[in-house]
XYZ file of C-alpha atoms in Angstrom:
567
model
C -80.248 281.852 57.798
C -79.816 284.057 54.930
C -81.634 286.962 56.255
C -79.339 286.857 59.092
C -76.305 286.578 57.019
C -77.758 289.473 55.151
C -77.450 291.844 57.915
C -75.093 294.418 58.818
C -75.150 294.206 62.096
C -74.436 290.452 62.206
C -72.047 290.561 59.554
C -69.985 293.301 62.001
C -70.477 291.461 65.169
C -68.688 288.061 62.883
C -66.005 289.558 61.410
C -65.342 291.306 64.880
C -65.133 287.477 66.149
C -63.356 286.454 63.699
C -60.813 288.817 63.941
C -60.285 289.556 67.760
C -61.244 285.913 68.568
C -59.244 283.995 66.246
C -56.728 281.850 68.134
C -54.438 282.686 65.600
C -52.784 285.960 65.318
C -53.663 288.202 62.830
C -51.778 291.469 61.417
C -52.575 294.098 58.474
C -49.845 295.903 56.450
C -49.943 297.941 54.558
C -48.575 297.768 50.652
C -45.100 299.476 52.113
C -44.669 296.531 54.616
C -45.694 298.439 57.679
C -47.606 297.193 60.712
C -51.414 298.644 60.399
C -53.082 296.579 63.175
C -52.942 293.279 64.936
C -55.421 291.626 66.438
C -54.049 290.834 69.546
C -51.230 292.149 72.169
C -47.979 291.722 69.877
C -45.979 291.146 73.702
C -46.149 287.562 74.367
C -44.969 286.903 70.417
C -42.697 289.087 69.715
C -41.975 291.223 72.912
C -43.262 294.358 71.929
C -46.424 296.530 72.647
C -48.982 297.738 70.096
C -47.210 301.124 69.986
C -43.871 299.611 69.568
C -45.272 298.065 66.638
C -47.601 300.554 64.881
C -45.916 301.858 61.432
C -43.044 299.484 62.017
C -42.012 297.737 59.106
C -42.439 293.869 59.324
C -39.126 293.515 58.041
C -37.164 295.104 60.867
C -38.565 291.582 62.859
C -37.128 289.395 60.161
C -34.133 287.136 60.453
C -31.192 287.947 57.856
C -31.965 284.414 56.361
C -35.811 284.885 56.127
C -35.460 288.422 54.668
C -35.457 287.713 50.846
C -38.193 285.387 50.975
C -40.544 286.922 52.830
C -40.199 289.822 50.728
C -41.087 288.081 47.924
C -43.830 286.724 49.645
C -45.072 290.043 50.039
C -44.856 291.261 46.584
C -46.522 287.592 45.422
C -49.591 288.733 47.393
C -49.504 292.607 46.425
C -50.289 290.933 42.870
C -53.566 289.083 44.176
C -51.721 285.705 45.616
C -52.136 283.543 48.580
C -49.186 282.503 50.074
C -48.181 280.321 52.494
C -44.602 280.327 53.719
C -41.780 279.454 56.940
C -40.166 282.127 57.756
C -38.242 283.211 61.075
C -38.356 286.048 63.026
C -36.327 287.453 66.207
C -38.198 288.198 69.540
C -37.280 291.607 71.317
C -34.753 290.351 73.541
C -33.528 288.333 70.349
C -33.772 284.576 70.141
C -35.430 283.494 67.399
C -39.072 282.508 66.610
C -39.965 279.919 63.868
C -43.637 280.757 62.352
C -45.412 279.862 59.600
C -47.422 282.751 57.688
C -50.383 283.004 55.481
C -50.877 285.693 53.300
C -53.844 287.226 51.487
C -54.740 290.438 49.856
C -56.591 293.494 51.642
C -59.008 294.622 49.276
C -60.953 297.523 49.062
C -63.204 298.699 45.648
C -60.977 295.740 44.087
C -57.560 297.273 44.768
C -54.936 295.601 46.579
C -54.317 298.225 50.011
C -52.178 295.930 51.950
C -51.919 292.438 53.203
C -53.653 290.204 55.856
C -50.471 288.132 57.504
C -51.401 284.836 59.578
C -49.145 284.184 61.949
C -48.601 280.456 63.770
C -45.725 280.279 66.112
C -44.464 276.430 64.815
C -40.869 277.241 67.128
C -41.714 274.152 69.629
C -42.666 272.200 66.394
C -39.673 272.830 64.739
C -37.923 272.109 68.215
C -38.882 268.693 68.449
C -38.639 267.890 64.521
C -34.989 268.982 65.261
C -34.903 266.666 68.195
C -36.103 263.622 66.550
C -34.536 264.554 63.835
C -31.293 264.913 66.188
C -32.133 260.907 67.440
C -32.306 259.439 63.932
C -28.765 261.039 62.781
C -26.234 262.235 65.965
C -25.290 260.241 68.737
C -26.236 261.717 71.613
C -23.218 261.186 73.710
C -20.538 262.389 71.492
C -22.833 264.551 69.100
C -21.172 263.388 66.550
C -23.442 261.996 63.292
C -23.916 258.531 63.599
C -24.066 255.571 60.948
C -27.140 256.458 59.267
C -25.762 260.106 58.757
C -22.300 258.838 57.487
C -24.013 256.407 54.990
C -26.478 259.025 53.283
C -23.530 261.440 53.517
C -20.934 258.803 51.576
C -24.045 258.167 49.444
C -24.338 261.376 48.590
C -20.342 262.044 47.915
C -20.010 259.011 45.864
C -22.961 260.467 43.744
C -21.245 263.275 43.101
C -17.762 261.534 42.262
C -17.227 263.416 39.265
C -17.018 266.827 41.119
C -13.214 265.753 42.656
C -9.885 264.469 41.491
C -8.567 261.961 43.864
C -10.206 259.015 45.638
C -12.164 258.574 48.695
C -10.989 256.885 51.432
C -13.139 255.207 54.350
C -11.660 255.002 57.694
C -12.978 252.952 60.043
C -11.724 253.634 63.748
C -11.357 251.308 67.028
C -10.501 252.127 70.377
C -8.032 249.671 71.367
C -8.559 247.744 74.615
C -11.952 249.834 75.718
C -13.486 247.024 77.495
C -10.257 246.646 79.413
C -10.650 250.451 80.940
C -14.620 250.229 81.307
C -14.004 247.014 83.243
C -11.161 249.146 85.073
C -12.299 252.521 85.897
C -16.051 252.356 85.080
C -18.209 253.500 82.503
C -18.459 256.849 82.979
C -14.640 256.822 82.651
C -15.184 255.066 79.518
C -17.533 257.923 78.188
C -15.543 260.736 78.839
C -12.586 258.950 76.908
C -14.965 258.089 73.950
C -15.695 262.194 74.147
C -12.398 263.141 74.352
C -11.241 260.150 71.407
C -14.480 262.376 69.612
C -12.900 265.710 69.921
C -9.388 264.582 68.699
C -11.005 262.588 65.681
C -12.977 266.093 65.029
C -9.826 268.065 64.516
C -8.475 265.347 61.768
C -11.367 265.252 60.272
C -12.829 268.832 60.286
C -15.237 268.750 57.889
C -19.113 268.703 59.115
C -20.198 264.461 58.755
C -17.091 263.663 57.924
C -16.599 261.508 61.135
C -19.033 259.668 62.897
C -19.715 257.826 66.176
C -20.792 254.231 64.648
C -21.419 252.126 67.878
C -19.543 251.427 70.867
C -15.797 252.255 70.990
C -15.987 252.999 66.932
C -15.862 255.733 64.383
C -16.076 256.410 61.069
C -14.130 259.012 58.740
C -13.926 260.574 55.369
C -11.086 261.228 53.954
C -11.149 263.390 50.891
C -9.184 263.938 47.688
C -6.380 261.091 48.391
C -4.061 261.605 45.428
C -2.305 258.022 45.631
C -0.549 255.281 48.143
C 1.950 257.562 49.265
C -0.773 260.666 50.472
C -3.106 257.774 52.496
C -0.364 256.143 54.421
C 1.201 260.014 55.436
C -2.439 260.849 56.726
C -3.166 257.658 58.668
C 0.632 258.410 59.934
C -1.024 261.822 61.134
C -3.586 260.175 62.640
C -2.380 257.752 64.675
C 0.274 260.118 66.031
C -2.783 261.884 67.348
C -2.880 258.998 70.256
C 0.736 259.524 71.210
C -0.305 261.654 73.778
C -2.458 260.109 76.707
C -5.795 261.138 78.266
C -6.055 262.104 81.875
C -9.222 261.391 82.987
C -10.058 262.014 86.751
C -6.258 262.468 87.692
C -5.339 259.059 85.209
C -3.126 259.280 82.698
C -4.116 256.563 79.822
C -2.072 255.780 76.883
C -4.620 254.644 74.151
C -3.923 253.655 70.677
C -6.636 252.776 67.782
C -7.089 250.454 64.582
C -7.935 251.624 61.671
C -9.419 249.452 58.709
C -9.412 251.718 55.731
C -11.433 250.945 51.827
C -11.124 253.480 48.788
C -13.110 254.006 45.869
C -12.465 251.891 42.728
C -15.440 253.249 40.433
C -18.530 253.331 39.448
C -19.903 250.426 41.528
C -18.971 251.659 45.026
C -22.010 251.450 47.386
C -21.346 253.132 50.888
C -22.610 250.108 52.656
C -20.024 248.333 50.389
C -16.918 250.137 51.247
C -17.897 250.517 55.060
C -18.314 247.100 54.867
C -14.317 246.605 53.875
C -12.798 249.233 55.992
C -15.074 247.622 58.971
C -13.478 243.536 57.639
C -10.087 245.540 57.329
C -10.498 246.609 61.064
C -10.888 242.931 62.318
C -7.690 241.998 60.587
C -5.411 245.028 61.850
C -7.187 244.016 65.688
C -6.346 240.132 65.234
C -2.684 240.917 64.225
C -2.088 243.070 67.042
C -3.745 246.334 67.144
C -2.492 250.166 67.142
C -1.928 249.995 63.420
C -4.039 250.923 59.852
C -4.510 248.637 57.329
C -5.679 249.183 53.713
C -8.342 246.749 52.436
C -7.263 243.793 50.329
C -9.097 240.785 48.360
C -7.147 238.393 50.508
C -8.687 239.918 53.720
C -12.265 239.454 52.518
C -11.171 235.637 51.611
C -10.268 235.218 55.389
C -13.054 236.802 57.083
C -14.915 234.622 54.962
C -12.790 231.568 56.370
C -13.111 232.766 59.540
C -16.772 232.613 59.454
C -16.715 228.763 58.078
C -14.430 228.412 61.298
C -16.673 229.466 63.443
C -19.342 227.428 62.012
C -17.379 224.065 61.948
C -16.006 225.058 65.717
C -19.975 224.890 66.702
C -20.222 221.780 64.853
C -17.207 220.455 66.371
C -18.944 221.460 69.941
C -21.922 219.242 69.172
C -19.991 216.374 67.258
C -17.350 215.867 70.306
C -14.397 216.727 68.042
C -12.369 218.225 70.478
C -9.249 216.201 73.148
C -6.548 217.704 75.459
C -3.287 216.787 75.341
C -0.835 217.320 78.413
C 2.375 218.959 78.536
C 4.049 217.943 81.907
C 6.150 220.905 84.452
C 9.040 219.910 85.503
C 10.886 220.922 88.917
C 13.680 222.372 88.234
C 15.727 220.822 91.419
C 14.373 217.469 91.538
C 13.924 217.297 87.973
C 10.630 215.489 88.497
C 7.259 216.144 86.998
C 4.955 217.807 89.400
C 2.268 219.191 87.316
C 0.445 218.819 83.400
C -1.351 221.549 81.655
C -4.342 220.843 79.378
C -3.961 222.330 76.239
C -7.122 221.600 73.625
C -6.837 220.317 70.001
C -8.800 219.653 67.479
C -9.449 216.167 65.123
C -11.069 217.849 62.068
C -12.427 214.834 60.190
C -10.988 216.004 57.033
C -7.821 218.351 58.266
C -6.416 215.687 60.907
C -5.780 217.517 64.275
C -5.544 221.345 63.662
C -3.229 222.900 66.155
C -4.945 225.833 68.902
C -3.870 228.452 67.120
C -5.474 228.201 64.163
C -9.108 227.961 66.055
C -9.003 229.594 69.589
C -8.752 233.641 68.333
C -11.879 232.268 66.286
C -13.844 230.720 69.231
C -12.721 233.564 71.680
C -14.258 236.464 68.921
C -17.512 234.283 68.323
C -17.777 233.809 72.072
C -17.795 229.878 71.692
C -14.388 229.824 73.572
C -16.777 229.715 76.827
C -18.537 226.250 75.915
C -15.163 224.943 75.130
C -13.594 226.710 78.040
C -16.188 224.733 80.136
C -15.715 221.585 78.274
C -11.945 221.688 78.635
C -12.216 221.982 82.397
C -14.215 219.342 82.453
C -12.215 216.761 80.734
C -9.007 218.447 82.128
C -10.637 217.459 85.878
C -12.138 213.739 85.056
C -8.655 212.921 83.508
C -6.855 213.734 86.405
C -8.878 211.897 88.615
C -9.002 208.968 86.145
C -4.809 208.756 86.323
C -4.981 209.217 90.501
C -7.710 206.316 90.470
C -5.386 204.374 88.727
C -2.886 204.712 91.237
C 0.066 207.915 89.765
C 0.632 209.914 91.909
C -1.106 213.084 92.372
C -0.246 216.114 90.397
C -2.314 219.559 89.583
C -3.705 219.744 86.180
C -3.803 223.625 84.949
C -6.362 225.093 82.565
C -6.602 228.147 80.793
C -9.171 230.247 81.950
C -10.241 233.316 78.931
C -11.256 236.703 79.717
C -14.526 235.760 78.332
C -15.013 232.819 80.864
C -14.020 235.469 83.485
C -16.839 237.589 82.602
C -19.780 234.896 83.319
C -21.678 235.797 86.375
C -21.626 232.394 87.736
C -17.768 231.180 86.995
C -17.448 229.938 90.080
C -20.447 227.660 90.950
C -19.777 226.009 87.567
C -15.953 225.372 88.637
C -17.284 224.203 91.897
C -20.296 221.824 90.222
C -17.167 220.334 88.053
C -14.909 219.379 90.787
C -18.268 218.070 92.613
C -18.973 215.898 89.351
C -15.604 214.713 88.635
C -14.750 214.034 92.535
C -11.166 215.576 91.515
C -9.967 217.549 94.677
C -9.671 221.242 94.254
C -5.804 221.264 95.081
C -4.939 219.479 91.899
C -6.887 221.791 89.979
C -4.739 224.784 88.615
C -6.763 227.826 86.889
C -4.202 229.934 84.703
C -5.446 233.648 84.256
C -4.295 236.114 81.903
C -2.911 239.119 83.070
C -5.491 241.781 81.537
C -8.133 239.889 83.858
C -6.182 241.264 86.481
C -6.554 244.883 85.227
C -10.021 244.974 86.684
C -8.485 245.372 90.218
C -11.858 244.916 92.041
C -13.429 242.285 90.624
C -10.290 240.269 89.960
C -9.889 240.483 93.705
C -13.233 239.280 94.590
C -13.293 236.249 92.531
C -9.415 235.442 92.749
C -10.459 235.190 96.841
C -13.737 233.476 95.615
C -11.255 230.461 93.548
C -8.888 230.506 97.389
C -11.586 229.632 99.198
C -12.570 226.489 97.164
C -9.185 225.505 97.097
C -8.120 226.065 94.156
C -4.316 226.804 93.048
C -4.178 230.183 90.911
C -1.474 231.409 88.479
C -0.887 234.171 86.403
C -0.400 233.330 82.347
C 2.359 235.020 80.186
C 3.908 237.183 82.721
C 5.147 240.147 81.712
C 2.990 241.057 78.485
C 0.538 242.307 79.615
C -1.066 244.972 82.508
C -0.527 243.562 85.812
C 1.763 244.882 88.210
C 3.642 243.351 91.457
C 1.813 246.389 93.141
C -1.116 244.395 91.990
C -0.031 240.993 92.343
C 0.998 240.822 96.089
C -2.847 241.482 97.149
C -3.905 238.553 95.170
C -4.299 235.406 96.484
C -1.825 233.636 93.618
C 0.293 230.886 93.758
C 2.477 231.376 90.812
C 3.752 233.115 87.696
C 4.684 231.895 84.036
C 7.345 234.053 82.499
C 6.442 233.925 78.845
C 8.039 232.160 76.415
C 9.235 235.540 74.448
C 11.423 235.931 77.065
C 12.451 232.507 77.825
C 13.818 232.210 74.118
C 16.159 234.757 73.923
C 17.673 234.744 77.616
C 21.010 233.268 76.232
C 21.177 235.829 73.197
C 19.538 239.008 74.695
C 20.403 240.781 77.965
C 17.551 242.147 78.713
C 15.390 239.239 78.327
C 18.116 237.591 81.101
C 17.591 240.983 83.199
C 13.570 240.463 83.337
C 13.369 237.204 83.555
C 15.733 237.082 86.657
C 14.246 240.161 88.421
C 11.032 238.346 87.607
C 11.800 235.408 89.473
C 13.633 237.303 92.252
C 10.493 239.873 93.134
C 8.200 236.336 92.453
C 9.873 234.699 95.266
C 10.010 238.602 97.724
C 6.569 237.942 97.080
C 6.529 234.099 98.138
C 5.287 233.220 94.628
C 6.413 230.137 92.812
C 7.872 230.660 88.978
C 7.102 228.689 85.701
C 9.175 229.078 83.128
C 7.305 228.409 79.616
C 8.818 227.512 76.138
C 11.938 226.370 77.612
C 13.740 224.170 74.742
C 17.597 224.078 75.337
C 19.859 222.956 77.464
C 21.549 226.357 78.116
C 17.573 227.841 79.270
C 17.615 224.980 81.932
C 21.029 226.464 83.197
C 19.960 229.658 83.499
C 16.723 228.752 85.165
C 18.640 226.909 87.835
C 21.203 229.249 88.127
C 18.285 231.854 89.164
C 16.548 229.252 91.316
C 13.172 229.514 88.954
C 11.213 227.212 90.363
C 9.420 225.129 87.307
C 9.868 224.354 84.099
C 7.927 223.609 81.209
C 8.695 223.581 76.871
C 10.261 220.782 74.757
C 12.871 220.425 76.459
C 11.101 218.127 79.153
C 8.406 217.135 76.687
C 6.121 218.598 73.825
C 2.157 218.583 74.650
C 1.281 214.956 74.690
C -2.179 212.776 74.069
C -3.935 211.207 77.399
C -2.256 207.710 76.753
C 1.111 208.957 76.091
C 1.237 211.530 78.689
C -0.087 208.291 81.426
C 2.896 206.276 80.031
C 5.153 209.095 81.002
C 3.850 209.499 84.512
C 3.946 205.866 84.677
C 7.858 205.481 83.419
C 7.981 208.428 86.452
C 11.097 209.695 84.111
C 12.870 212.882 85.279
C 14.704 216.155 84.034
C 18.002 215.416 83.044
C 20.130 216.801 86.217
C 23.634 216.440 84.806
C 23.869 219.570 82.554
C-alpha cells in the first residue's frame, strides 16, 4: 500500500479523481479573487461557460448581502484558515442560489497562491427549511403569522420593554357572525372574506408580526406606544370604522362588523400567554353583550368568565341530577279571547339558589354546547306533558318549543323529533317548533329541513320577528305557519311610531302571506287594543298570564278562563 501511495503516477491519476470526479464542485482563485479553474462545467450552477468565467472575479457572482462576508472569508483563508460559510450567489439569468462554501489554502513551497472554494448548492435545502419553517409560524391561507409567531414576537417586545415609552396593547379580533355566512354562502366565501378581513387588519396594523391569523374567524394585533385611555379608545375607534364599508364577494355585498377584547401591559410580570389570555376573556364578554364593539380588560371580567365556567359545570350536573322543569305560558286568541296554545319555557331549581330564571343559564349552555341535551330534554317533557293534560281530558292545544341554532345543526334533528313524538304518543299537530330567524339565513338547508318538519306534521314558527336576518322574500317559500313579533316592539307600540308602523306592516304582509301572528311580551291593556285593532292574530305576555308551573298552568286550562273582551 505504501509503495503505491509512494508513486507519482498514482498519486496524479488520485488527485485527478479527486478533483474532476468529486460530486462536489470545486474552483481555484487566485489571491485577487479571480476564477483560476473549476472542476466542472460552471453552466448548470451558475449559467455561465468556462470562458465566461476564467479571470472573473468571484465577487461579481455575489449577492449584495453575501458580499462583506465572503470577503472576509477570503482574506481568513489567505492567512492559512479553513472556513466554512453560507453565502448566496445570483445565477446568470439572476435568481438567486443559496450554497454553502468551504475554503482552504492553495499552497505552493509553503506560500499561500490562492484558494480552493467548495461549493454545495443547499438552495432546495434552504427551500424547504423556509417551508417548514413557513408551517410552524404563517397561516397558510391568509399568510399572515400565526399564534406561535405572535407569542415569541410579544415575548420578545415585552423583553425589551424598556426600549419604549407608552404601553402595549393586545388586540384580540372576531369576525362577527362568520358561521352565519359560511353556513350561507359556503366556505370558500368564508375564506375570501377572512383574506380580505386579513388585508384590511394589515393596513392598521402595518408593522411585520404585528397581526396575526390565530384560528378560525380570529386575529391578533399589536398595538404600540399607547400613551394613555384617551389614545387606545381613538385607535380601536379607527379600527372598527375600518368595517363600515362592506365586502363584495362574488357580486354580494356583506356588512361585517368585529369584537375586539383588548389587555395592556401593567409591568414587569406580563407574560404574552398572560395578556392574550385577557384580551381573548375580554373578547367573550364584548360577543355575549352584543358584538361590533371593543372592550378593555377588567378584573371583574376575569371573575365572570370564571363564573361562567362553574355555570357550565353545575348546568352538566344539573343534566345528570334532573334539576331542570318547564313552565307554560298560555297564547291567547285575540278574538275569542281563549287560550289556544302554551309554550315551554325551561327553568332551573338550583338546590341552593331556588329556581334561577333562563337567562341567567341558557347563553351559558348554548356557548358550552349543552343547550342541545337540554334542547332534547325540553322537547321531551314539553311533548309527554301535553299528552298527559289531553289524556286527562283538556282540550287539545299545541305546545311550542324553542328550537337553538345549535340543535339545528345536528345531522339527525329530525329522526330524534320524530322518535319523541313516537315515544310520547303526542300527535305532531300539537307540537309547535319555534326557530330563530338566523337559522333561516342558511336559505338551503333551512328549506330542506323546514319541508322535512311539514311532512311529519309539525306546526313551524318563526321566533323574534324582526331582529334578525330573514326576509318575507325568504319567508313565503317556507313552509311556516306563523310569526312572533318581538317583544321590543310590542313594548313601545303605544309610545313609539315606528314600533306601531312595523308591527302593523308586520302583521299585514304576515297575513298577504297567509301566515298567522303572535304577538310576544304583550302586558297592557292599550297593546291588546292595538293588536285587535290590526287583527294580529295571537297573543301572548302578562297580560293573559306570566309563565306558569305544570299544575298551575292545568288549573288554568281546567278553569278554561278567557282574555278579557271588554276593553
Amino acid at each position: 500500500m505504501n509503495g503505491c501511495s509512494d508513486n507519482p503516477a498514482y498519486q496524479n491519476v488520485l488527485l485527478h479523481s479527486l478533483y474532476y470526479d468529486n460530486p462536489l464542485a470545486i474552483a481555484v482563485i487566485d489571491r485577487f479573487g479571480r476564477f483560476l479553474d473549476i472542476n466542472r462545467d460552471p453552466y448548470d450552477m451558475f449559467g455561465y461557460s468556462r470562458e465566461e468565467l476564467a479571470g472573473q472575479p468571484f465577487s461579481d457572482l455575489l449577492d449584495e448581502l453575501s458580499y462583506d462576508m465572503t470577503m472576509q472569508v477570503f482574506e481568513r483563508t489567505l492567512a492559512g484558515e479553513k472556513c466554512s460559510q453560507e453565502i448566496r450567489v445570483l445565477h446568470k439569468d439572476g435568481h438567486p442560489l443559496d450554497l454553502n462554501i468551504d475554503t482552504v489554502p492553495l499552497m505552493r513551497r509553503k506560500k499561500t497562491i490562492g484558494i480552493v472554494v467548495f461549493f454545495q448548492d443547499i438552495s432546495e435545502r434552504k427551500r424547504t427549511m423556509e417551508k417548514i419553517r413557513f408551517m410552524a409560524y404563517f397561516d397558510d391561507m391568509t399568510g399572515l403569522p400565526n399564534r406561535r409567531y405572535f407569542t415569541e414576537r410579544l415575548e420578545d417586545k415585552l423583553a425589551g420593554a424598556d426600549k419604549w415609552d407608552g404601553q402595549l396593547a393586545v388586540c384580540y379580533l372576531g369576525v362577527d357572525q362568520f358561521k352565519l355566512v359560511n353556513a350561507s354562502y359556503g366556505k370558500d366565501i368564508g375564506d375570501m372574506l377572512l383574506m380580505m378581513i386579513a388585508e384590511r387588519l394589515t393596513g392598521f396594523f402595518p408593522e411585520t408580526g404585528n397581526l396575526a391569523r390565530m384560528e378560525g374567524d380570529e386575529f391578533a394585533g399589536l398595538l404600540e406606544d399607547v400613551r394613555d385611555q384617551e389614545d387606545l379608545s381613538g385607535r380601536m375607534d379607527e379600527l372598527m370604522r375600518l368595517f363600515e364599508k362592506p365586502f363584495e364577494l362574488a357580486g354580494v355585498h356583506l356588512h361585517i362588523s368585529v369584537s375586539v377584547g383588548i389587555s395592556i401591559t401593567q409591568g414587569a410580570g406580563d407574560d404574552a400567554i398572560g395578556l392574550l389570555k385577557k384580551a381573548d376573556t375580554a373578547l367573550h364578554r364584548v360577543k355575549e353583550n352584543g358584538k361590533n364593539d371593543y372592550l378593555l380588560f377588567s378584573s371583574d371580567i376575569a371573575h365572570t368568565a370564571l363564573h361562567k365556567l362553574t355555570l357550565q359545570h353545575e348546568i352538566k350536573k344539573a343534566l345528570q341530577n334532573q334539576e331542570f322543569l318547564l313552565y307554560y305560558q298560555p297564547q291567547y286568541d285575540l278574538a275569542s279571547g281563549r287560550i289556544v296554545g302554551v309554550e315551554a319555557l325551561v327553568r332551573w331549581k338550583h338546590p341552593e339558589r331556588g329556581l334561577v330564571p333562563p337567562g341567567e343559564f341558557i347563553p351559558a349552555a348554548e356557548e358550552s354546547g349543552l343547550i342541545v341535551p337540554l334542547g332534547e330534554w325540553v322537547l321531551q317533557e314539553a311533548c309527554r306533558q301535553n299528552k298527559s293534560w289531553q289524556d286527562a281530558g283538556m282540550t287539545p292545544i299545541p305546545v311550542s318549543v324553542n328550537l337553538s341554532f345549535r340543535q339545528f345543526a345536528q345531522r339527525n334533528l329530525i329522526g330524534k323529533i320524530a322518535d319523541i313524538l313516537q315515544k310520547t304518543k303526542l300527535d305532531p299537530r300539537y307540537l309547535e317548533l319555534e326557530i330563530t330567524e338566523s337559522i333561516t339565513m342558511d336559505v338551503e338547508r333551512a328549506s330542506r329541513f323546514l319541508q322535512e318538519l311539514a311532512d311529519l306534521g309539525v306546526g313551524i314558527s318563526i321566533d323574534d320577528f324582526g331582529t334578525g336576518y330573514s326576509s318575507f322574500h325568504y319567508l313565503r317559500n317556507f313552509p311556516i305557519g306563523s310569526l312572533k313579533i318581538d317583544r321590543s316592539f310590542v313594548r313601545d307600540i303605544q309610545q313609539d311610531p315606528s314600533d306601531a308602523a312595523i308591527v302593523s306592516a308586520i302583521i299585514a304582509m304576515a297575513h298577504n302571506l297567509q301566515l298567522q301572528v303572535i304577538a310576544e311580551g304583550v302586558e297592557t291593556e292599550e297593546q291588546v287594543k292595538f293588536l285587535r285593532h290590526h287583527r294580529c292574530d295571537e297573543m301572548q305576555g302578562y297580560f293573559g298570564s306570566p309563565p306558569l308551573p305544570r299544575e298551575r298552568m292545568k288549573e288554568l286550562l281546567l278553569s278554561e278562563s278567557v282574555l278579557p273582551m271588554n276593553h
